[in-house]
Tab-separated table of C-alpha atoms and ligand atoms in Angstrom:
chain	number	residue	atom	x	y	z
J	1322	MET	CA	-16.880	-60.156	-5.983
J	1323	LYS	CA	-14.373	-62.751	-4.823
J	1324	LYS	CA	-11.693	-61.350	-7.180
J	1325	VAL	CA	-12.140	-57.822	-5.736
J	1326	SER	CA	-11.824	-58.893	-2.109
J	1327	PHE	CA	-8.769	-61.050	-2.938
J	1328	PHE	CA	-7.249	-58.013	-4.663
J	1329	LEU	CA	-7.987	-55.761	-1.656
J	1330	VAL	CA	-6.567	-58.268	0.822
J	1331	THR	CA	-3.412	-58.603	-1.292
J	1332	CYS	CA	-2.998	-54.806	-1.433
J	1333	LEU	CA	-3.476	-54.558	2.301
J	1334	PHE	CA	-0.906	-57.272	2.901
J	1335	ILE	CA	1.614	-55.581	0.600
J	1336	CYS	CA	1.119	-52.185	2.307
J	1337	LEU	CA	1.420	-53.729	5.763
J	1338	SER	CA	4.550	-55.708	4.937
J	1339	ALA	CA	6.068	-52.718	3.138
J	1340	SER	CA	5.470	-50.508	6.160
J	1341	LEU	CA	6.983	-53.134	8.499
J	1342	ALA	CA	9.866	-53.675	6.070
J	1343	PHE	CA	10.657	-49.990	6.094
J	1344	GLY	CA	10.314	-49.886	9.914
J	1345	GLN	CA	7.336	-47.564	9.975
J	1346	LEU	CA	6.195	-46.759	13.477
J	1347	ALA	CA	2.652	-45.670	14.362
J	1348	LEU	CA	2.897	-44.329	17.919
J	1349	LYS	CA	0.017	-43.710	20.352
J	1350	ALA	CA	0.080	-40.727	22.724
J	1351	GLY	CA	-2.499	-40.317	25.493
J	1352	HIS	CA	-3.531	-37.574	27.902
J	1353	VAL	CA	-6.551	-36.769	30.057
J	1354	LEU	CA	-7.452	-33.218	29.054
J	1355	ALA	CA	-9.957	-31.791	26.596
J	1356	PRO	CA	-9.330	-31.637	22.823
J	1357	ASP	CA	-9.055	-27.797	22.979
J	1358	HIS	CA	-6.459	-27.754	25.771
J	1359	PRO	CA	-2.804	-26.951	24.839
J	1360	TYR	CA	-1.815	-30.522	25.798
J	1361	GLN	CA	-3.610	-31.702	22.647
J	1362	PHE	CA	-2.304	-28.931	20.394
J	1363	GLY	CA	1.230	-29.456	21.688
J	1364	LEU	CA	1.092	-33.187	20.932
J	1365	GLU	CA	-0.363	-32.501	17.470
J	1366	ARG	CA	2.496	-30.103	16.747
J	1367	PHE	CA	4.956	-32.768	17.928
J	1368	ALA	CA	3.293	-35.322	15.609
J	1369	GLU	CA	3.485	-32.958	12.596
J	1370	LEU	CA	7.188	-32.247	13.152
J	1371	VAL	CA	8.107	-35.912	13.661
J	1372	LYS	CA	6.154	-37.107	10.588
J	1373	GLU	CA	7.711	-34.387	8.408
J	1374	ARG	CA	11.289	-34.921	9.637
J	1375	THR	CA	11.138	-38.743	9.408
J	1376	ASN	CA	9.514	-38.585	5.950
J	1377	GLY	CA	6.457	-40.324	7.326
J	1378	GLN	CA	8.398	-43.184	8.911
J	1379	ILE	CA	7.068	-42.261	12.382
J	1380	THR	CA	3.476	-41.123	12.953
J	1381	VAL	CA	1.952	-40.133	16.304
J	1382	ASP	CA	-1.779	-40.173	17.133
J	1383	ALA	CA	-2.809	-38.061	20.131
J	1384	PHE	CA	-5.771	-39.387	22.156
J	1385	HIS	CA	-7.369	-36.799	24.521
J	1386	SER	CA	-9.985	-36.992	27.328
J	1387	SER	CA	-8.611	-40.108	29.092
J	1388	GLN	CA	-9.428	-42.291	26.023
J	1389	LEU	CA	-6.304	-44.386	26.759
J	1390	GLY	CA	-6.692	-44.201	30.567
J	1391	ASN	CA	-6.171	-41.827	33.501
J	1392	GLU	CA	-2.719	-40.483	34.322
J	1393	ARG	CA	-1.655	-43.319	36.600
J	1394	GLU	CA	-2.890	-45.881	34.027
J	1395	LEU	CA	-1.074	-44.038	31.233
J	1396	ILE	CA	2.210	-44.171	33.153
J	1397	GLU	CA	1.668	-47.900	33.733
J	1398	ALA	CA	0.841	-48.376	30.027
J	1399	LEU	CA	4.162	-46.778	29.071
J	1400	GLN	CA	5.936	-49.146	31.441
J	1401	LEU	CA	4.178	-52.063	29.702
J	1402	GLY	CA	4.768	-50.597	26.241
J	1403	THR	CA	1.056	-50.665	25.350
J	1404	VAL	CA	1.026	-46.855	24.998
J	1405	ASP	CA	4.070	-45.042	23.595
J	1406	ILE	CA	3.822	-41.432	24.846
J	1407	THR	CA	2.033	-39.527	27.577
J	1408	ILE	CA	2.106	-36.036	29.097
J	1409	VAL	CA	1.026	-35.959	32.735
J	1410	SER	CA	1.296	-33.634	35.721
J	1411	THR	CA	4.209	-34.500	38.025
J	1412	ALA	CA	1.744	-35.171	40.860
J	1413	PRO	CA	0.635	-38.732	39.880
J	1414	LEU	CA	4.283	-39.662	39.205
J	1415	SER	CA	4.669	-39.643	43.010
J	1416	GLY	CA	3.051	-43.084	42.918
J	1417	PHE	CA	6.122	-44.335	41.008
J	1418	THR	CA	9.031	-42.202	42.241
J	1419	ASN	CA	9.794	-39.422	44.735
J	1420	GLU	CA	12.070	-37.660	42.213
J	1421	PHE	CA	9.386	-35.223	41.032
J	1422	LEU	CA	7.841	-34.547	44.460
J	1423	ILE	CA	9.860	-31.355	44.912
J	1424	TYR	CA	7.790	-29.715	42.162
J	1425	ASP	CA	4.589	-30.397	44.115
J	1426	LEU	CA	5.564	-28.135	47.036
J	1427	PRO	CA	3.152	-25.196	47.465
J	1428	PHE	CA	4.343	-21.821	46.168
J	1429	LEU	CA	7.757	-23.287	45.229
J	1430	PHE	CA	7.684	-21.182	42.046
J	1431	ARG	CA	6.108	-17.732	42.003
J	1432	ASP	CA	6.311	-17.034	38.285
J	1433	THR	CA	6.261	-18.991	35.031
J	1434	ALA	CA	9.612	-17.763	33.677
J	1435	THR	CA	11.467	-19.058	36.747
J	1436	ALA	CA	9.645	-22.389	36.619
J	1437	ARG	CA	10.537	-22.878	32.952
J	1438	ARG	CA	14.162	-21.775	33.468
J	1439	ILE	CA	14.712	-24.353	36.205
J	1440	LEU	CA	12.763	-27.198	34.578
J	1441	ASP	CA	14.764	-26.725	31.349
J	1442	SER	CA	18.068	-26.642	33.297
J	1443	PRO	CA	20.279	-29.547	34.463
J	1444	PHE	CA	18.274	-29.466	37.711
J	1445	GLY	CA	15.090	-30.377	35.819
J	1446	GLN	CA	16.969	-33.080	33.879
J	1447	LYS	CA	17.912	-34.816	37.180
J	1448	ALA	CA	14.414	-36.234	37.645
J	1449	PHE	CA	14.424	-37.526	34.047
J	1450	ASP	CA	17.790	-39.220	34.627
J	1451	SER	CA	16.267	-41.089	37.581
J	1452	ILE	CA	13.350	-42.791	35.776
J	1453	SER	CA	15.122	-45.011	33.227
J	1454	ASP	CA	14.785	-47.994	35.617
J	1455	LEU	CA	11.008	-47.362	35.660
J	1456	GLY	CA	10.734	-48.067	31.917
J	1457	LEU	CA	10.203	-44.365	31.198
J	1458	VAL	CA	12.161	-41.769	29.201
J	1459	GLY	CA	11.549	-38.071	29.883
J	1460	LEU	CA	12.243	-35.654	27.015
J	1461	VAL	CA	10.976	-32.193	28.052
J	1462	TYR	CA	8.529	-30.468	30.357
J	1463	PHE	CA	5.316	-29.244	28.840
J	1464	GLU	CA	3.269	-26.983	31.123
J	1465	ASN	CA	0.044	-27.405	33.041
J	1466	GLY	CA	0.639	-24.268	35.086
J	1467	PHE	CA	-0.381	-22.484	38.255
J	1468	ARG	CA	-3.324	-24.129	39.957
J	1469	HIS	CA	-6.279	-22.278	41.560
J	1470	VAL	CA	-8.986	-23.373	43.975
J	1471	THR	CA	-12.558	-23.575	42.678
J	1472	ASN	CA	-15.584	-24.461	44.786
J	1473	SER	CA	-19.375	-24.447	44.789
J	1474	LYS	CA	-19.923	-23.148	48.357
J	1475	LEU	CA	-18.399	-19.720	49.051
J	1476	PRO	CA	-16.073	-17.036	47.705
J	1477	ALA	CA	-12.864	-18.359	49.328
J	1478	VAL	CA	-10.603	-15.377	49.973
J	1479	ASN	CA	-8.583	-16.551	52.982
J	1480	PRO	CA	-7.038	-19.990	53.605
J	1481	ALA	CA	-9.460	-20.563	56.504
J	1482	ASP	CA	-12.363	-20.295	54.049
J	1483	VAL	CA	-11.638	-23.814	52.718
J	1484	ASN	CA	-11.910	-25.295	56.223
J	1485	GLY	CA	-14.330	-28.241	56.054
J	1486	LEU	CA	-14.557	-28.259	52.224
J	1487	LYS	CA	-14.283	-31.646	50.481
J	1488	ILE	CA	-11.668	-30.872	47.831
J	1489	ARG	CA	-10.492	-33.177	45.055
J	1490	THR	CA	-6.743	-33.300	44.685
J	1491	MET	CA	-4.466	-35.253	42.389
J	1492	GLU	CA	-3.133	-38.525	43.772
J	1493	ASN	CA	-0.238	-36.856	45.559
J	1494	LYS	CA	0.609	-36.805	49.265
J	1495	ILE	CA	2.002	-33.245	49.251
J	1496	HIS	CA	-1.103	-31.878	47.545
J	1497	MET	CA	-3.315	-33.681	50.077
J	1498	ALA	CA	-1.243	-32.474	53.049
J	1499	SER	CA	-1.287	-28.889	51.737
J	1500	PHE	CA	-5.091	-28.788	51.951
J	1501	ARG	CA	-5.361	-30.885	55.104
J	1502	VAL	CA	-3.259	-28.267	56.921
J	1503	LEU	CA	-5.928	-25.686	55.975
J	1504	GLY	CA	-8.660	-27.845	57.540
J	1505	ALA	CA	-10.041	-29.062	54.182
J	1506	SER	CA	-10.773	-32.738	53.438
J	1507	PRO	CA	-8.661	-33.753	50.418
J	1508	THR	CA	-10.009	-36.561	48.166
J	1509	PRO	CA	-7.482	-37.950	45.632
J	1510	MET	CA	-9.243	-38.730	42.348
J	1511	ALA	CA	-8.375	-39.357	38.691
J	1512	PHE	CA	-9.081	-36.396	36.446
J	1513	GLY	CA	-11.607	-38.326	34.322
J	1514	GLU	CA	-13.961	-38.713	37.311
J	1515	LEU	CA	-13.755	-35.093	38.443
J	1516	TYR	CA	-16.511	-33.349	36.449
J	1517	THR	CA	-19.139	-35.928	37.500
J	1518	ALA	CA	-18.045	-35.730	41.169
J	1519	LEU	CA	-18.451	-31.941	41.080
J	1520	GLN	CA	-21.779	-32.233	39.248
J	1521	GLN	CA	-23.114	-34.758	41.774
J	1522	LYS	CA	-21.678	-32.651	44.622
J	1523	THR	CA	-19.847	-35.576	46.155
J	1524	ILE	CA	-17.042	-33.037	46.424
J	1525	ASP	CA	-17.278	-29.266	46.946
J	1526	ALA	CA	-14.028	-28.102	45.392
J	1527	GLU	CA	-11.082	-28.868	43.164
J	1528	GLU	CA	-7.917	-27.090	42.044
J	1529	ASN	CA	-6.635	-26.652	38.501
J	1530	PRO	CA	-5.139	-24.010	36.187
J	1531	VAL	CA	-7.443	-21.590	34.323
J	1532	PRO	CA	-7.008	-23.365	30.932
J	1533	ILE	CA	-8.341	-26.607	32.470
J	1534	ILE	CA	-11.135	-24.940	34.450
J	1535	TYR	CA	-12.354	-23.497	31.120
J	1536	THR	CA	-11.665	-26.282	28.598
J	1537	SER	CA	-13.066	-28.944	30.971
J	1538	LYS	CA	-16.116	-26.708	31.629
J	1539	PHE	CA	-15.772	-26.734	35.405
J	1540	TYR	CA	-17.551	-23.339	35.347
J	1541	GLU	CA	-20.723	-25.383	34.783
J	1542	VAL	CA	-20.337	-27.080	38.174
J	1543	GLN	CA	-18.272	-24.616	40.228
J	1544	LYS	CA	-19.352	-21.096	41.203
J	1545	TYR	CA	-16.170	-19.603	42.679
J	1546	CYS	CA	-12.585	-19.475	41.431
J	1547	SER	CA	-9.933	-18.181	43.885
J	1548	LEU	CA	-6.723	-17.243	42.045
J	1549	THR	CA	-4.429	-18.836	44.624
J	1550	GLY	CA	-1.730	-20.167	42.256
J	1551	HIS	CA	-0.748	-22.481	45.130
J	1552	PHE	CA	0.984	-25.185	43.009
J	1553	TYR	CA	2.843	-24.879	39.695
J	1554	ALA	CA	2.263	-28.157	37.811
J	1555	PRO	CA	4.998	-29.149	35.324
J	1556	THR	CA	4.021	-31.733	32.702
J	1557	PRO	CA	6.760	-34.266	31.894
J	1558	PHE	CA	6.653	-35.474	28.271
J	1559	LEU	CA	7.301	-39.210	28.699
J	1560	ILE	CA	8.055	-41.970	26.195
J	1561	SER	CA	7.963	-45.709	26.926
J	1562	ALA	CA	11.548	-47.016	27.198
J	1563	ALA	CA	10.420	-49.990	25.075
J	1564	THR	CA	9.421	-47.570	22.302
J	1565	TRP	CA	12.538	-45.460	22.714
J	1566	GLU	CA	14.787	-48.482	22.262
J	1567	ARG	CA	13.133	-49.265	18.899
J	1568	LEU	CA	14.268	-45.896	17.490
J	1569	THR	CA	17.480	-45.229	15.568
J	1570	ASP	CA	19.811	-42.530	16.907
J	1571	ASP	CA	18.645	-40.201	14.129
J	1572	GLN	CA	14.999	-40.806	15.056
J	1573	LYS	CA	15.767	-40.175	18.748
J	1574	ALA	CA	17.402	-36.858	17.819
J	1575	ILE	CA	14.386	-35.884	15.666
J	1576	MET	CA	11.950	-36.809	18.465
J	1577	THR	CA	13.942	-34.849	21.055
J	1578	GLN	CA	14.147	-31.706	18.920
J	1579	ALA	CA	10.470	-31.963	17.945
J	1580	ALA	CA	9.528	-32.304	21.638
J	1581	LYS	CA	11.455	-29.100	22.458
J	1582	GLU	CA	9.721	-27.144	19.693
J	1583	ALA	CA	6.314	-28.571	20.636
J	1584	ARG	CA	6.996	-27.658	24.291
J	1585	ASP	CA	7.653	-24.007	23.401
J	1586	TYR	CA	4.475	-23.944	21.311
J	1587	GLU	CA	2.403	-25.571	24.091
J	1588	ARG	CA	3.711	-23.054	26.647
J	1589	GLU	CA	2.772	-20.158	24.325
J	1590	LEU	CA	-0.775	-21.518	24.155
J	1591	ILE	CA	-0.925	-21.914	27.945
J	1592	ASP	CA	0.146	-18.244	28.289
J	1593	GLN	CA	-2.567	-17.196	25.826
J	1594	GLN	CA	-5.263	-19.190	27.590
J	1595	ASN	CA	-4.173	-17.931	31.018
J	1596	ASN	CA	-4.524	-14.382	29.688
J	1597	ASP	CA	-7.776	-14.864	27.792
J	1598	PHE	CA	-9.779	-17.364	29.808
J	1599	VAL	CA	-10.342	-15.541	33.122
J	1600	ALA	CA	-12.725	-13.202	31.274
J	1601	LYS	CA	-14.398	-16.242	29.702
J	1602	LEU	CA	-14.903	-17.845	33.122
J	1603	LYS	CA	-16.578	-14.633	34.337
J	1604	ALA	CA	-18.714	-14.553	31.188
J	1605	GLU	CA	-19.846	-18.096	32.035
J	1606	GLY	CA	-20.978	-16.896	35.488
J	1607	MET	CA	-17.998	-17.781	37.693
J	1608	GLU	CA	-17.037	-15.340	40.446
J	1609	VAL	CA	-13.232	-14.967	40.148
J	1610	ILE	CA	-11.539	-13.843	43.360
J	1611	GLU	CA	-8.078	-12.317	43.783
J	1612	VAL	CA	-6.395	-13.468	47.019
J	1613	ASP	CA	-3.378	-12.611	49.184
J	1614	LYS	CA	-1.019	-15.365	47.956
J	1615	ASP	CA	1.390	-14.799	50.850
J	1616	ALA	CA	-1.348	-15.634	53.337
J	1617	TRP	CA	-2.074	-18.913	51.510
J	1618	PHE	CA	1.659	-19.715	51.354
J	1619	LYS	CA	2.072	-19.074	55.092
J	1620	ALA	CA	-0.840	-21.373	55.842
J	1621	MET	CA	0.516	-24.191	53.614
J	1622	GLU	CA	4.187	-23.749	54.558
J	1623	PRO	CA	4.217	-26.511	57.254
J	1624	VAL	CA	4.268	-29.124	54.470
J	1625	TYR	CA	7.873	-28.127	53.685
J	1626	LYS	CA	8.954	-29.465	57.094
J	1627	GLU	CA	6.659	-32.484	56.799
J	1628	PHE	CA	8.234	-33.615	53.505
J	1629	GLU	CA	11.783	-32.325	53.972
J	1630	SER	CA	13.189	-35.786	54.707
J	1631	THR	CA	11.299	-37.400	51.792
J	1632	ILE	CA	12.438	-34.794	49.252
J	1633	GLY	CA	15.842	-34.068	50.802
J	1634	ALA	CA	16.672	-30.816	52.591
J	1635	ASP	CA	19.652	-30.303	50.254
J	1636	ASN	CA	17.401	-30.631	47.185
J	1637	ILE	CA	15.030	-27.999	48.552
J	1638	LYS	CA	17.926	-25.669	49.395
J	1639	GLU	CA	19.420	-26.203	45.913
J	1640	ILE	CA	16.244	-25.350	44.021
J	1641	GLN	CA	15.507	-22.350	46.264
J	1642	ALA	CA	19.042	-21.044	45.557
J	1643	LEU	CA	18.442	-21.486	41.804
J	1644	ILE	CA	15.114	-19.670	42.106
J	1645	ASN	CA	16.681	-16.774	44.035
J	1646	ALA	CA	19.679	-16.612	41.655
J	1647	GLY	CA	17.320	-15.570	38.882
J	1648	LYS	CA	15.805	-12.687	40.848
E	3188	LIG	O1	-2.278	-33.189	34.070
E	3188	LIG	O2	-5.500	-34.198	37.347
E	3188	LIG	C1	-5.343	-32.958	37.233
E	3188	LIG	O3	-5.956	-32.104	37.900
E	3188	LIG	C2	-4.304	-32.477	36.230
E	3188	LIG	O4	-4.332	-31.098	36.122
E	3188	LIG	C3	-4.569	-33.089	34.893
E	3188	LIG	O5	-4.539	-34.452	35.059
E	3188	LIG	C4	-3.550	-32.641	33.821
């Protein structure tokens, strides 16, 4: 028996030293959404491409459902280098920098094509250029998408219908202000705590895109879904600067190209789920309500003035000009 275990230990040691000798990297990627959400499939596609193009030198394991922490903790873990990659909504990044806040303005984008065009342009790159001193490297923008209000109390058609509702928001001051101005009571909360809070009715409402409402089974604890589309949530694909610096230039180029291809794939899946999952929500008993988006925008519009100095009036003018240029 002793001979066998000595043999196994020796083999293990040889494999380990060989992998270190050849600079093999086993990277960890974390996110908070369900295993059947496009976040997971997009990261798995990224991992396949990177492993294939580095001949197995770099592997990436994607951990879903907040296994490696909530979004704020994941960003902190990248800064520490204890997690290598994360994909998060821009909203929680407001706890680290104001550079992404502009994307959290209500009804900034009105359609997906415009959002993607601007995020993939030099304007979208600006925010990535600003985070190197935070220990973060941004490669591309995956997509979370247009967010809708769900609640357990009433079919909310007009903005005034959310007056008095306790609504969970992401940890983001613009999101909170946008619902406060409607008379709702915003409660910032990590995504991992949300289902239980809805189930225990400590909150009445939340807001998320259709793919999340379905894949996180919010239809089990929310009766009404109002298709407000009030925020478009981009999803920066972030790598720890400590990890990035360990890569060769060739590996950085492979990772960047793989992230672009995985982004396009993830966005395709988001489009599919946005198209297919409204019917599934209805089949699960949710009442899905169409609303007058302009009325919701008018009601939330005061937050533009409130945050103009924080975001920069010129920045807002610049992105609105880019949006209108594409019309
Ligand atoms: O980024 O917290 C949320 O509602 C986000 O949609 C989620 O974390 C995905």
